[in-house]
Coordinates of C-alpha atoms in Angstrom, one line a residue:
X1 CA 133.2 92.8 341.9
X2 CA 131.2 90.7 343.9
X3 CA 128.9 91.4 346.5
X4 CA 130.7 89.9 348.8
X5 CA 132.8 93.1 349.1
X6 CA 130.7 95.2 350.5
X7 CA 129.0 93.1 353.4
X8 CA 129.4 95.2 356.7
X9 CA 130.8 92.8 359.5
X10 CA 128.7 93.8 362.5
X11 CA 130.7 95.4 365.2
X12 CA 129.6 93.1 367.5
X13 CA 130.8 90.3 366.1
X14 CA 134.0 88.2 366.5
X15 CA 136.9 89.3 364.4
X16 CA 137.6 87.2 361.5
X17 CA 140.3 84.4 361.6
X18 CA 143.6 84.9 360.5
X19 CA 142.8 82.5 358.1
X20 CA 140.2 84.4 356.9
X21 CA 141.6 87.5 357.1
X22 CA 144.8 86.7 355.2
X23 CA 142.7 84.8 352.4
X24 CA 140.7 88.0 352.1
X25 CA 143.9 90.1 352.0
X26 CA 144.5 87.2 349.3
X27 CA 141.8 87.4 347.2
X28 CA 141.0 91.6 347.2
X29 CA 143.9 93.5 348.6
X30 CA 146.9 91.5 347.9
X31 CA 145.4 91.3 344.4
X32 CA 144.6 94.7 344.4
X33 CA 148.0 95.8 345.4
X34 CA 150.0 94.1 342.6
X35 CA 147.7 95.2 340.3
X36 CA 148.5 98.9 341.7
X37 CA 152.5 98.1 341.6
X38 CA 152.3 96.3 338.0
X39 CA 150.7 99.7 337.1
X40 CA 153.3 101.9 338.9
X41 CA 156.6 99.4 337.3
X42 CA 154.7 100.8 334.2
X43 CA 154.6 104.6 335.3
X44 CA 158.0 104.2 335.9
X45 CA 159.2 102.5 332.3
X46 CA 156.9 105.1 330.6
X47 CA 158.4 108.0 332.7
X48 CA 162.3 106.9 332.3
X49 CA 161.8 105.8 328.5
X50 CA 160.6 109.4 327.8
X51 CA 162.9 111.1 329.8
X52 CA 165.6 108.9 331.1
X53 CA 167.9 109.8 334.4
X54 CA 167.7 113.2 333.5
X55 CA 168.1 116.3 335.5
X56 CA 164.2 116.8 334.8
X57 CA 163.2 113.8 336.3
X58 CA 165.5 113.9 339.4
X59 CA 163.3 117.5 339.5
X60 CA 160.4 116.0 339.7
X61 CA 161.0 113.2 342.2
X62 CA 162.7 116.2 344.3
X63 CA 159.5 118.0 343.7
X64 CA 157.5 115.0 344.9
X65 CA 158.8 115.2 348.1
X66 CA 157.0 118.2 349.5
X67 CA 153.5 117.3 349.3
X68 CA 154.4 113.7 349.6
X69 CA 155.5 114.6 353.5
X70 CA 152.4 116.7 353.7
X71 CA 150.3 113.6 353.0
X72 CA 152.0 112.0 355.4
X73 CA 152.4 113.8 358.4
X74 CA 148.3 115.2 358.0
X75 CA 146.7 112.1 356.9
X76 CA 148.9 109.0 358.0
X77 CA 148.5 110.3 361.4
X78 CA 144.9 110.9 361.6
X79 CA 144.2 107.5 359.7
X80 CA 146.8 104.8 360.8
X81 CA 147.7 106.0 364.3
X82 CA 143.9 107.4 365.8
X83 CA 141.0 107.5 363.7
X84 CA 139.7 103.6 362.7
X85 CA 140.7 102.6 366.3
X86 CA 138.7 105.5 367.9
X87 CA 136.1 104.6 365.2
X88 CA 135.7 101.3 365.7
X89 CA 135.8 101.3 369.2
X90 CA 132.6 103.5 368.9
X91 CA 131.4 100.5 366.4
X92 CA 132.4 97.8 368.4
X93 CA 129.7 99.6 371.0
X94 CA 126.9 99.9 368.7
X95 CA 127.4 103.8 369.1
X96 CA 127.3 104.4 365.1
X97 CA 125.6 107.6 365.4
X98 CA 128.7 108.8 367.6
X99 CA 130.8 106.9 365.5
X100 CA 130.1 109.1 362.2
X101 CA 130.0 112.5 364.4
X102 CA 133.8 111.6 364.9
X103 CA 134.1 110.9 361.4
X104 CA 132.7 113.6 360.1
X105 CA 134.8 116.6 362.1
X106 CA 138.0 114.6 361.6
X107 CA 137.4 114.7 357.7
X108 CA 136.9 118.1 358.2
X109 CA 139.4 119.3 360.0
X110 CA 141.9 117.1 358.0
X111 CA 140.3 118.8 354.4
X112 CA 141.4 122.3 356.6
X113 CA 145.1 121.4 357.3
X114 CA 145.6 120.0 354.6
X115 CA 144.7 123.2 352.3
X116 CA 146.5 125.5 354.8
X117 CA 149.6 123.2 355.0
X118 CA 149.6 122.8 350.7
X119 CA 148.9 126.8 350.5
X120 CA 151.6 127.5 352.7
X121 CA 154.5 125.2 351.0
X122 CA 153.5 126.8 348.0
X123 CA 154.9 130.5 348.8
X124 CA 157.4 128.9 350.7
X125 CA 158.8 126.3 347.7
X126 CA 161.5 128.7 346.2
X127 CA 162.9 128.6 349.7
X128 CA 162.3 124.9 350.6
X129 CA 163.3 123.5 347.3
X130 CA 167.3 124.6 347.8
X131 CA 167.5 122.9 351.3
X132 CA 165.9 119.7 350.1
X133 CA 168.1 119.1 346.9
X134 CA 171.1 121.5 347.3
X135 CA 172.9 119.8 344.3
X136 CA 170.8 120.9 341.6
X137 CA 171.7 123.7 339.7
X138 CA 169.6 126.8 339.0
X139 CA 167.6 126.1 336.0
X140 CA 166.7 122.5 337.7
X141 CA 166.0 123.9 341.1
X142 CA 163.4 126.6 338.9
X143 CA 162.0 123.4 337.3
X144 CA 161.6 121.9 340.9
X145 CA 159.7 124.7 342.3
X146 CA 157.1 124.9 339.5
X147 CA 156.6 121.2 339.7
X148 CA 156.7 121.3 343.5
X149 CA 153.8 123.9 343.2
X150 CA 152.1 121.9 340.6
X151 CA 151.9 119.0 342.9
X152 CA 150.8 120.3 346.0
X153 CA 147.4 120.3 345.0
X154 CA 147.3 116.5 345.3
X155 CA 147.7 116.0 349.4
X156 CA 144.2 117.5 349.6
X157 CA 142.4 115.5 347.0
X158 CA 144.8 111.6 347.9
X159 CA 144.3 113.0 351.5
X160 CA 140.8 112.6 351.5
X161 CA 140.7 109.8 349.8
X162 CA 143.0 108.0 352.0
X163 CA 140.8 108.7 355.4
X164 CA 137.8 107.9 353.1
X165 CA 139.4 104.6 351.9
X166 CA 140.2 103.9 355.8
X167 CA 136.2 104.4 356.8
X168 CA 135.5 102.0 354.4
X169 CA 137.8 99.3 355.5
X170 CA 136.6 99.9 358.9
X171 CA 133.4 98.6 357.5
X172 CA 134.8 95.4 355.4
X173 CA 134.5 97.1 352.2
X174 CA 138.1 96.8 351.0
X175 CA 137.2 96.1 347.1
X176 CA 136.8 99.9 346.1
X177 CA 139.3 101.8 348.4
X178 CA 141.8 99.0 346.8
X179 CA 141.0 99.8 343.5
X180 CA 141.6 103.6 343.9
X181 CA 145.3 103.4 343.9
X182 CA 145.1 101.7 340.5
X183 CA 143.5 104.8 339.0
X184 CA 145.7 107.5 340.4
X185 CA 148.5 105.6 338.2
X186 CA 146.2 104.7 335.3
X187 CA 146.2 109.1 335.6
X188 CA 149.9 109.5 335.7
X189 CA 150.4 107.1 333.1
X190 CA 148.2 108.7 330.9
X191 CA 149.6 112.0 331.3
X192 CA 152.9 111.1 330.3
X193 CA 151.8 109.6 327.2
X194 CA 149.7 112.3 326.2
X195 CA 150.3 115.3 327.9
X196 CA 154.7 114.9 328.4
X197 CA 155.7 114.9 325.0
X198 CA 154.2 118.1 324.7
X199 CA 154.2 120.1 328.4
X200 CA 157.2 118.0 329.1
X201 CA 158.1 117.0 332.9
X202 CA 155.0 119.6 333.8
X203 CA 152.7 117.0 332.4
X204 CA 153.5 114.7 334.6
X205 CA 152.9 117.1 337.4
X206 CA 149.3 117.3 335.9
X207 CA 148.7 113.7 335.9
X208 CA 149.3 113.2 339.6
X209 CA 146.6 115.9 340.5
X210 CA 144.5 114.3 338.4
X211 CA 145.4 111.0 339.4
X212 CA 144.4 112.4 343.4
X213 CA 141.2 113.6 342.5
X214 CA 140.2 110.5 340.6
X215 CA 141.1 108.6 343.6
X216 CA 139.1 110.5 346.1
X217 CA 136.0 110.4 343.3
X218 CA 136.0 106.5 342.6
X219 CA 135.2 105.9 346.5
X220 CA 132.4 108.8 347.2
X221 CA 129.9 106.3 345.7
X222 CA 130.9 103.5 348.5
X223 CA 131.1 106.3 351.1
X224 CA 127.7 107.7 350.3
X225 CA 126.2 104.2 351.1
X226 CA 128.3 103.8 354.9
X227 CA 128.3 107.1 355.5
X228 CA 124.9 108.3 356.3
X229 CA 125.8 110.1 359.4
X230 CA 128.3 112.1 358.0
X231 CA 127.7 116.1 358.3
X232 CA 129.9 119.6 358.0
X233 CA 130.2 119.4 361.8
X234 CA 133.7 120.3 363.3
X235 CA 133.6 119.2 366.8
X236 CA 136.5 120.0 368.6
X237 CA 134.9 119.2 371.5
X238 CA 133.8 115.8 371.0
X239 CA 135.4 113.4 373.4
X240 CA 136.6 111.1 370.3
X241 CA 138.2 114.1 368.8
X242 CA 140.2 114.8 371.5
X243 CA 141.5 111.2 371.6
X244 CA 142.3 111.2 367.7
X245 CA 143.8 114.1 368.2
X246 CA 146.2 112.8 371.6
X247 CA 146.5 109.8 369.2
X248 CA 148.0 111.6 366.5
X249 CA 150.4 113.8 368.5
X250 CA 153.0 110.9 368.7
X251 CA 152.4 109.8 365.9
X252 CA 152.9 113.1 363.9
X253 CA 156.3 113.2 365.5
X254 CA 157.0 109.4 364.2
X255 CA 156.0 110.5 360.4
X256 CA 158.1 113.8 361.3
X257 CA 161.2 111.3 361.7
X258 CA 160.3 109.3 358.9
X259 CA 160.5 112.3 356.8
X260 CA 163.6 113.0 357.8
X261 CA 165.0 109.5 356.3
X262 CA 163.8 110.9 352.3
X263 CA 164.8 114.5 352.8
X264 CA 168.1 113.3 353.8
X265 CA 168.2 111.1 351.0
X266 CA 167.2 113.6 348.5
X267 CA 169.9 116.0 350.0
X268 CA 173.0 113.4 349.6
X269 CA 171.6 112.0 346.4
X270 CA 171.1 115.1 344.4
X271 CA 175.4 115.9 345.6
X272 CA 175.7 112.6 343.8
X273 CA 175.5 113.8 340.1
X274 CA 172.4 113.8 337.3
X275 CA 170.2 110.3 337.6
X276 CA 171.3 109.6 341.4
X277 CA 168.0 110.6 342.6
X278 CA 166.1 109.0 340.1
X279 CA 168.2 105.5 340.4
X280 CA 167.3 106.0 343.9
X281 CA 163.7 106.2 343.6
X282 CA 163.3 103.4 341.1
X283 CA 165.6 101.4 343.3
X284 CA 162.9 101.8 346.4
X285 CA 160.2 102.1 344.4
X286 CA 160.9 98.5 343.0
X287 CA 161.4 97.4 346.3
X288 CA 158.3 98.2 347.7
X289 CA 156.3 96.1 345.2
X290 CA 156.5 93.3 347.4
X291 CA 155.8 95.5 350.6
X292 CA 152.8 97.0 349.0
X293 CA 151.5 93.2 347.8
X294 CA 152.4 91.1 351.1
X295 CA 152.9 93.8 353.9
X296 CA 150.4 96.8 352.9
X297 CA 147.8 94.5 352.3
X298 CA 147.7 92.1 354.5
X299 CA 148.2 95.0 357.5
X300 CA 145.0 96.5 356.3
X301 CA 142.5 93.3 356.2
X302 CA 144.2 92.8 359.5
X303 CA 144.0 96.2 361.5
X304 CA 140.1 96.5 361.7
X305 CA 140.2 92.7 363.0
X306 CA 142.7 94.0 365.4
X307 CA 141.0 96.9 366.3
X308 CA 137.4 95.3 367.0
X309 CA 139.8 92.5 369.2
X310 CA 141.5 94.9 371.5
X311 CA 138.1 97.3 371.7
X312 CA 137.2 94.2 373.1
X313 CA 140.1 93.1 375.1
X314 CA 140.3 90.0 373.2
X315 CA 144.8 89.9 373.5
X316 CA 145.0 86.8 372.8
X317 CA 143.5 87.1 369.3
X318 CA 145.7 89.3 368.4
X319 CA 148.3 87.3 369.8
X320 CA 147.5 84.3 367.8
X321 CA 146.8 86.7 364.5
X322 CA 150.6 88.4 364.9
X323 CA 152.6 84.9 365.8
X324 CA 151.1 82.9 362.0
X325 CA 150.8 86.4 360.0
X326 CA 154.5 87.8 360.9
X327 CA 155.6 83.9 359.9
X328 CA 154.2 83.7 356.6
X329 CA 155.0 87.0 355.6
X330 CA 159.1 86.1 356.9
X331 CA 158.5 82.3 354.7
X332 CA 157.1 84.8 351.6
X333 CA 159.7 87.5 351.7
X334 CA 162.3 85.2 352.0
X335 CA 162.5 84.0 348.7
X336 CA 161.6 87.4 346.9
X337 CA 164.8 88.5 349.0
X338 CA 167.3 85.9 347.4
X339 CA 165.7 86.9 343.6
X340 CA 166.0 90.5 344.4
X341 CA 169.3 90.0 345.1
X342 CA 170.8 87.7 342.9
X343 CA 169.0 88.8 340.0
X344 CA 168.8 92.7 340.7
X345 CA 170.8 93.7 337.2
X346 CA 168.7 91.7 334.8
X347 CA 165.4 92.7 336.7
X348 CA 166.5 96.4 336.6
X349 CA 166.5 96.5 332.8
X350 CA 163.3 94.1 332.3
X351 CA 161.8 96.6 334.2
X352 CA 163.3 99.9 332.9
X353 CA 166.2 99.8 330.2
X354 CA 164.2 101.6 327.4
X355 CA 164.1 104.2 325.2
X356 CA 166.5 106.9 327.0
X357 CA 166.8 105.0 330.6
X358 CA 170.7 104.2 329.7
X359 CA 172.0 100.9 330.7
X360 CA 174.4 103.0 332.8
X361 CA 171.4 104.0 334.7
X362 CA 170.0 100.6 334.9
X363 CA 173.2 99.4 336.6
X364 CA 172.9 102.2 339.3
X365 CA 169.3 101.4 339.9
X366 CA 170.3 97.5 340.1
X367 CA 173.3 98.2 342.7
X368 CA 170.9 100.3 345.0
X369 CA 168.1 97.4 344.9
X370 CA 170.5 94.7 346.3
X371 CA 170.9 96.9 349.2
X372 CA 167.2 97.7 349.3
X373 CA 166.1 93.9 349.3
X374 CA 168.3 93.5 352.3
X375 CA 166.2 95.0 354.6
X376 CA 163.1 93.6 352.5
X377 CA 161.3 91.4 355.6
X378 CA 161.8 94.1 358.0
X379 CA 160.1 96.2 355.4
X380 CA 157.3 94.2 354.6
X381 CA 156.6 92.9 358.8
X382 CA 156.9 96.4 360.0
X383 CA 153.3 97.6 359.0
X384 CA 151.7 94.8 360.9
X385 CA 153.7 95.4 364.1
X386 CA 152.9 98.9 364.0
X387 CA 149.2 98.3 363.3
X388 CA 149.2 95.8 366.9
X389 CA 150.2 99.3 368.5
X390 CA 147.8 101.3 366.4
X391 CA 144.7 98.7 367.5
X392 CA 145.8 99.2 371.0
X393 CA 145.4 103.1 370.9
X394 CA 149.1 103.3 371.7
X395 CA 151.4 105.4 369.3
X396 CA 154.2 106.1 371.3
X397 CA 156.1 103.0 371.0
X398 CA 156.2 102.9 367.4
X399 CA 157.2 106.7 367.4
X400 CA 160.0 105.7 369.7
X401 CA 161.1 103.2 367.4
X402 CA 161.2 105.2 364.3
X403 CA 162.9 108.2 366.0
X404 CA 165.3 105.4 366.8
X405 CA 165.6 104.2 363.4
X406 CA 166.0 107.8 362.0
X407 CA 168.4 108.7 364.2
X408 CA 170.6 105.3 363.0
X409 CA 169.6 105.8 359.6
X410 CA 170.5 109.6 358.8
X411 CA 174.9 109.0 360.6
X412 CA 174.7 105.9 358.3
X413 CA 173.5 107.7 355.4
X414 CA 176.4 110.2 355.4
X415 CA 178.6 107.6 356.0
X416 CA 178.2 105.4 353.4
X417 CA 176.9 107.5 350.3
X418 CA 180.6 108.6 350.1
X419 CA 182.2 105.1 349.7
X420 CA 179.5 103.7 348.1
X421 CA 176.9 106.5 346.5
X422 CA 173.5 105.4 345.7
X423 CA 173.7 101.9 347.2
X424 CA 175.1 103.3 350.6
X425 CA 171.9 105.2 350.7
X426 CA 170.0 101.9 350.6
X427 CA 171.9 99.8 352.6
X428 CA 171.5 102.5 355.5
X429 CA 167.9 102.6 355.1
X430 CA 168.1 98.2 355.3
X431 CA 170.2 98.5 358.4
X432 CA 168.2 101.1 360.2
X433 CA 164.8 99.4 359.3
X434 CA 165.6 96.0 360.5
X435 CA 166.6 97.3 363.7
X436 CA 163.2 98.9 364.0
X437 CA 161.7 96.0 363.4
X438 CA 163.5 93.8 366.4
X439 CA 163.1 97.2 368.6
X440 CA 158.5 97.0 367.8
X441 CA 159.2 93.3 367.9
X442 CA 160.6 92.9 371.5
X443 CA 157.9 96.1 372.8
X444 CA 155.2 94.3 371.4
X445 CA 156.2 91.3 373.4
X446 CA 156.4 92.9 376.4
X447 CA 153.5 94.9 375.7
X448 CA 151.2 91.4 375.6
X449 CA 153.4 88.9 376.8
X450 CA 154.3 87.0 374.0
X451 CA 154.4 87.1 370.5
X452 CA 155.0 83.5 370.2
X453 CA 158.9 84.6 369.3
X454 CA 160.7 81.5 369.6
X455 CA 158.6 79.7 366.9
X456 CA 158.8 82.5 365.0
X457 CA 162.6 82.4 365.3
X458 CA 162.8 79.1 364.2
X459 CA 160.6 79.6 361.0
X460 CA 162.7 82.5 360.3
X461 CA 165.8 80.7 359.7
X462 CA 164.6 78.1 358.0
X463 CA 162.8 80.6 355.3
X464 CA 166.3 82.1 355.2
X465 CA 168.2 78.9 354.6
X466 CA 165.7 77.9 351.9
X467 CA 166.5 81.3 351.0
X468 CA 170.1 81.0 350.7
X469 CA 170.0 77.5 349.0
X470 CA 167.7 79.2 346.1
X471 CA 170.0 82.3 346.0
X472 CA 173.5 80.0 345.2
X473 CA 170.7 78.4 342.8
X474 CA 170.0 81.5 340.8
X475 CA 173.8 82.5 340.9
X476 CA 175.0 79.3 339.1
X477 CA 171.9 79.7 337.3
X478 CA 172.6 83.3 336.2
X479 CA 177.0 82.9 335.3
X480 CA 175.1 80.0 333.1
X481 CA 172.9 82.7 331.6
X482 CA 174.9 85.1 330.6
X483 CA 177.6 82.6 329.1
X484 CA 175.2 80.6 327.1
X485 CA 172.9 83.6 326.2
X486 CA 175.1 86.8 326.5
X487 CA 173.4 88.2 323.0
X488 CA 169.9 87.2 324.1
X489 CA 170.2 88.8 327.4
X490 CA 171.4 92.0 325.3
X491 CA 167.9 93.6 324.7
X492 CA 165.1 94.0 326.3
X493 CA 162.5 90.7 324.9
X494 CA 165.2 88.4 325.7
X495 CA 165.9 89.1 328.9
X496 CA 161.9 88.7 330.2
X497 CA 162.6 84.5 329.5
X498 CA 165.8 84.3 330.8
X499 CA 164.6 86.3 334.2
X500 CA 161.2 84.4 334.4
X501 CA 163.2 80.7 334.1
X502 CA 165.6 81.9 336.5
X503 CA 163.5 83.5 339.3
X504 CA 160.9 80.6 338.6
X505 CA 163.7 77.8 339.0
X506 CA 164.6 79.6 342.3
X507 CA 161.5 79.5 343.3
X508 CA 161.4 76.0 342.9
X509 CA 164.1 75.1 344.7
X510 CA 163.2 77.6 347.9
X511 CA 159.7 75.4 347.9
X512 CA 161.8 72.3 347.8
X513 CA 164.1 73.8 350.8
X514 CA 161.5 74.4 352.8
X515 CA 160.0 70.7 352.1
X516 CA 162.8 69.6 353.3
X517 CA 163.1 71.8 356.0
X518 CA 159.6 70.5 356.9
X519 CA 158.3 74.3 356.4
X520 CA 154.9 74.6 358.1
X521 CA 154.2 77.4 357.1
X522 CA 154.3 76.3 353.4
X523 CA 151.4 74.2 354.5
X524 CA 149.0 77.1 355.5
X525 CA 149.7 79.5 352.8
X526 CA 148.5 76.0 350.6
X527 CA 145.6 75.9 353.3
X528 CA 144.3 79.2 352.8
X529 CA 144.7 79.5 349.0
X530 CA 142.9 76.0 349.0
X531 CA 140.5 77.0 351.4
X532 CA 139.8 80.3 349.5
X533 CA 139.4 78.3 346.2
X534 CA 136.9 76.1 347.6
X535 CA 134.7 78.8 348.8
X536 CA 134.4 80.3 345.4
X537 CA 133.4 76.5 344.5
X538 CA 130.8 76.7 346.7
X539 CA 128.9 80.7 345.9

């Protein structure tokens, strides 16, 4: 890794460019990030080769569920919603020593909650476990509690790591906290090679607290170097505290919501019959390979920037930084949208039709990622909007909005699962998550004037006309496929050339589009990776 990772922008200085920023997001995180996805596509094809669309592993994504939400509602509100702005804004005034006092009671007090809130879901699983999935039956709800209490040993240990991996960022060190995901699945993968074949699903219930710890461990190192101020202190009194913690009420209730939208899913999934909740998970969990590489990352080299800016009351900045990064991520998502679509079925089983993951299951998984790619932009666009608010110290806004979007999301769930099972379940969550989107979109606007909407407009539906030309590309491109290559397409070696010529010709013609479309955007992406290339040339 190079030094250039760890170099500490001072507070006092200007935020990066978006060029910058979105190069270095580039270069570390975005790199990073499909790194960590490649590595969970292949937790997933070791997982469902071993055990398939089984009633054991529909237990342990059911299982997953619990501590996942505890995660979420402890740490994603401290981090996200309150602590880097509060933080930085102590930074951005040269008041570091203050700066690690806040620090150090907010890792404190979030180590306490969550061991209280992990110790108390634990007695409370064989009660919890029938309300979240009320379609198993009883020897897989028994699995479910085991593995449920298994597993909630890892919010503590990925909690911490998590606000740790946030501290760092805060300071421009983004090459270790990035790398940390990349072990936690390195762990899980490794347990289910070694350790499932003989503990069986309970192995891989071991990796991911394994996994958790290793990705706290991997970042103490980094933290030890920044973190000098940092002490057993637990001020409830400090005056940051109290904003994290005004921050975090709001937001807490958002995550609440949010919740909401995967225990509901569970509950109408596991009524769907053995594999539906796995089909679902490896539909959204394939889905969210392009969130976590465009959106994820690029939201976290942003946030600090945007933090420092409106510490600063530099609006305008961020302005500029949301108007160019919403529009490339819209011209990028575009075309991973039409090959998501178009191609769902052969990318299902590339990425998971072997050993005992049945093409039947592969077909399920395929019809609820069509429905999942619909909403992909919104996905993908949605963690920088909410980051703008975050920056600003303002939560409620984004908590309104994803009440909003729960509240559409959960009528449309139960709607649709009957007609359409496993893909009604995605489509609701598309629906209900581009509507959140326009909801941040036109509150952000208001919220600093402009978001420069009308250009983004406009370079919107001309990614999605690209889009659509390259889709009824693919589709010729695919009946071709599968009349001239049926028996190739059969099994699993020959389908990987027949999916990389296809997604690559579409890809091809969706840069052509937007040539012709006279794309600008397709001119900065080429600016930055040029401009990234050239100063590698020149260290």
């Amino acid at each position: 890794m190079s030094d250039a990772v760890g170099v500490e922008t001072p507070p006092e200085a200007s935020g990066p460019s978006v060029g910058r920023v979105l190069a270095n997001a580039s270069l570390i995180l975005t790199l990073a990030a499909l790194a960590s996805r490649l590595l969970g596509w292949i937790r997933l094809l070791v997982i469902g080769s071993q055990f398939g669309a089984s009633a054991d592993l529909d237990a342990y994504f059911a299982a997953f569920r619990i501590p996942d939400a505890i995660f979420q509602l402890v740490v994603a509100g401290a981090l996200s919603a309150a602590l880097i702005p509060v933080f930085s804004s102590y930074r951005a005034r040269e008041d570091e020593h203050e700066a690690w006092r806040l620090a150090s009671s907010v890792i404190n007090l979030v180590l306490i909650a969550l061991a209280v809130f992990s110790l108390v879901m634990a007695v409370l699983a064989p009660w919890v476990v029938p309300i979240i999935a009320p379609g198993f039956d009883a020897q897989t709800t028994e699995l479910t509690v085991r593995l449920t209490r298994l597993m909630l040993l890892s919010p503590v240990f990925i909690g911490m790591g998590a606000v740790v991996s946030g501290l760092l960022n805060s300071y421009g060190r983004f090459g270790v906290p990035a790398l940390a995901p990349l072990v936690y699945n390195l762990a899980i993968i490794a347990a289910a090679v070694v350790l499932a074949p003989i503990l069986g699903v309970e192995g891989l219930a071991i990796g991911v607290v394994a996994g958790s710890i290793l990705h706290l461990a991997i970042q103490l190192p980094q933290l030890r170097k920044v973190g000098r101020h940092y002490d057993l202190t637990i001020g409830l009194g400090h005056p940051g505290v109290r904003k994290v913690a005004w921050l975090m009420g709001p937001r807490l209730l958002g995550l609440a919501a949010g919740q909401v939208n995967f225990i509901v899913s569970t509950v109408l999934a596991s009524n769907l019959g053995v594999g539906a909740v796995t089909a679902y998970n490896y539909a959204f969990q394939l889905s969210q390979i392009p969130v976590g590489v465009l959106g994820v990352s690029v939201a976290i080299a942003l946030f600090p920037t945007f933090s420092r800016d409106a510490a600063l009351g530099r609006i305008g900045e961020i302005r500029r930084q949301l108007s160019t990064s919403l529009r490339i991520l819209i011209f990028l998502a575009a075309p991973l949208t039409a090959i998501m679509i178009v191609l769902a079925r052969p990318i299902a089983a590339v990425f998971f039709q072997y050993g005992l993951f049945s093409d039947a299951a592969a077909e399920r998984t395929a019809g609820a990622l069509v429905f999942f790619s619909i909403g992909l932009a919104g996905h993908i666009v949605v963690h920088v909007l909410t980051r703008a608010f975050y920056a600003m110290q303002d939560t409620r806004v984004p908590v309104l909005w994803a009440i909003f979007a729960v509240a559409i999301n959960v009528p449309l769930m139960v709607v649709l699962s009957g007609p359409m099972g496993v893909e009604g379940l995605a489509l609701a969550l598309s629906i209900s998550a581009t509507l959140e989107v326009i909801g941040l979109a036109w509150a952000l606007r208001r919220r600093i004037d402009s978001i420069d909407e009308g250009t983004i407009l406009r370079s919107g539906l001309r990614s999605a006309l690209a889009a659509t030309i390259a889709g009824l590309g693919m589709l010729a491109g695919l009946a071709a496929a599968q009349e001239w290559f049926g028996s190739m397409m059969a099994n699993g070696a020959g389908r990987v050339p027949v999916l990389l010529v296809l997604a690559g010709g579409g890809t091809a013609v969706y840069l052509l589009a937007a040539i012709a479309l006279r794309s600008k955007e397709l001119g900065q992406v080429r600016r930055y990776l040029f401009r990234r290339r050239a100063g590698q040339e020149a260290a």
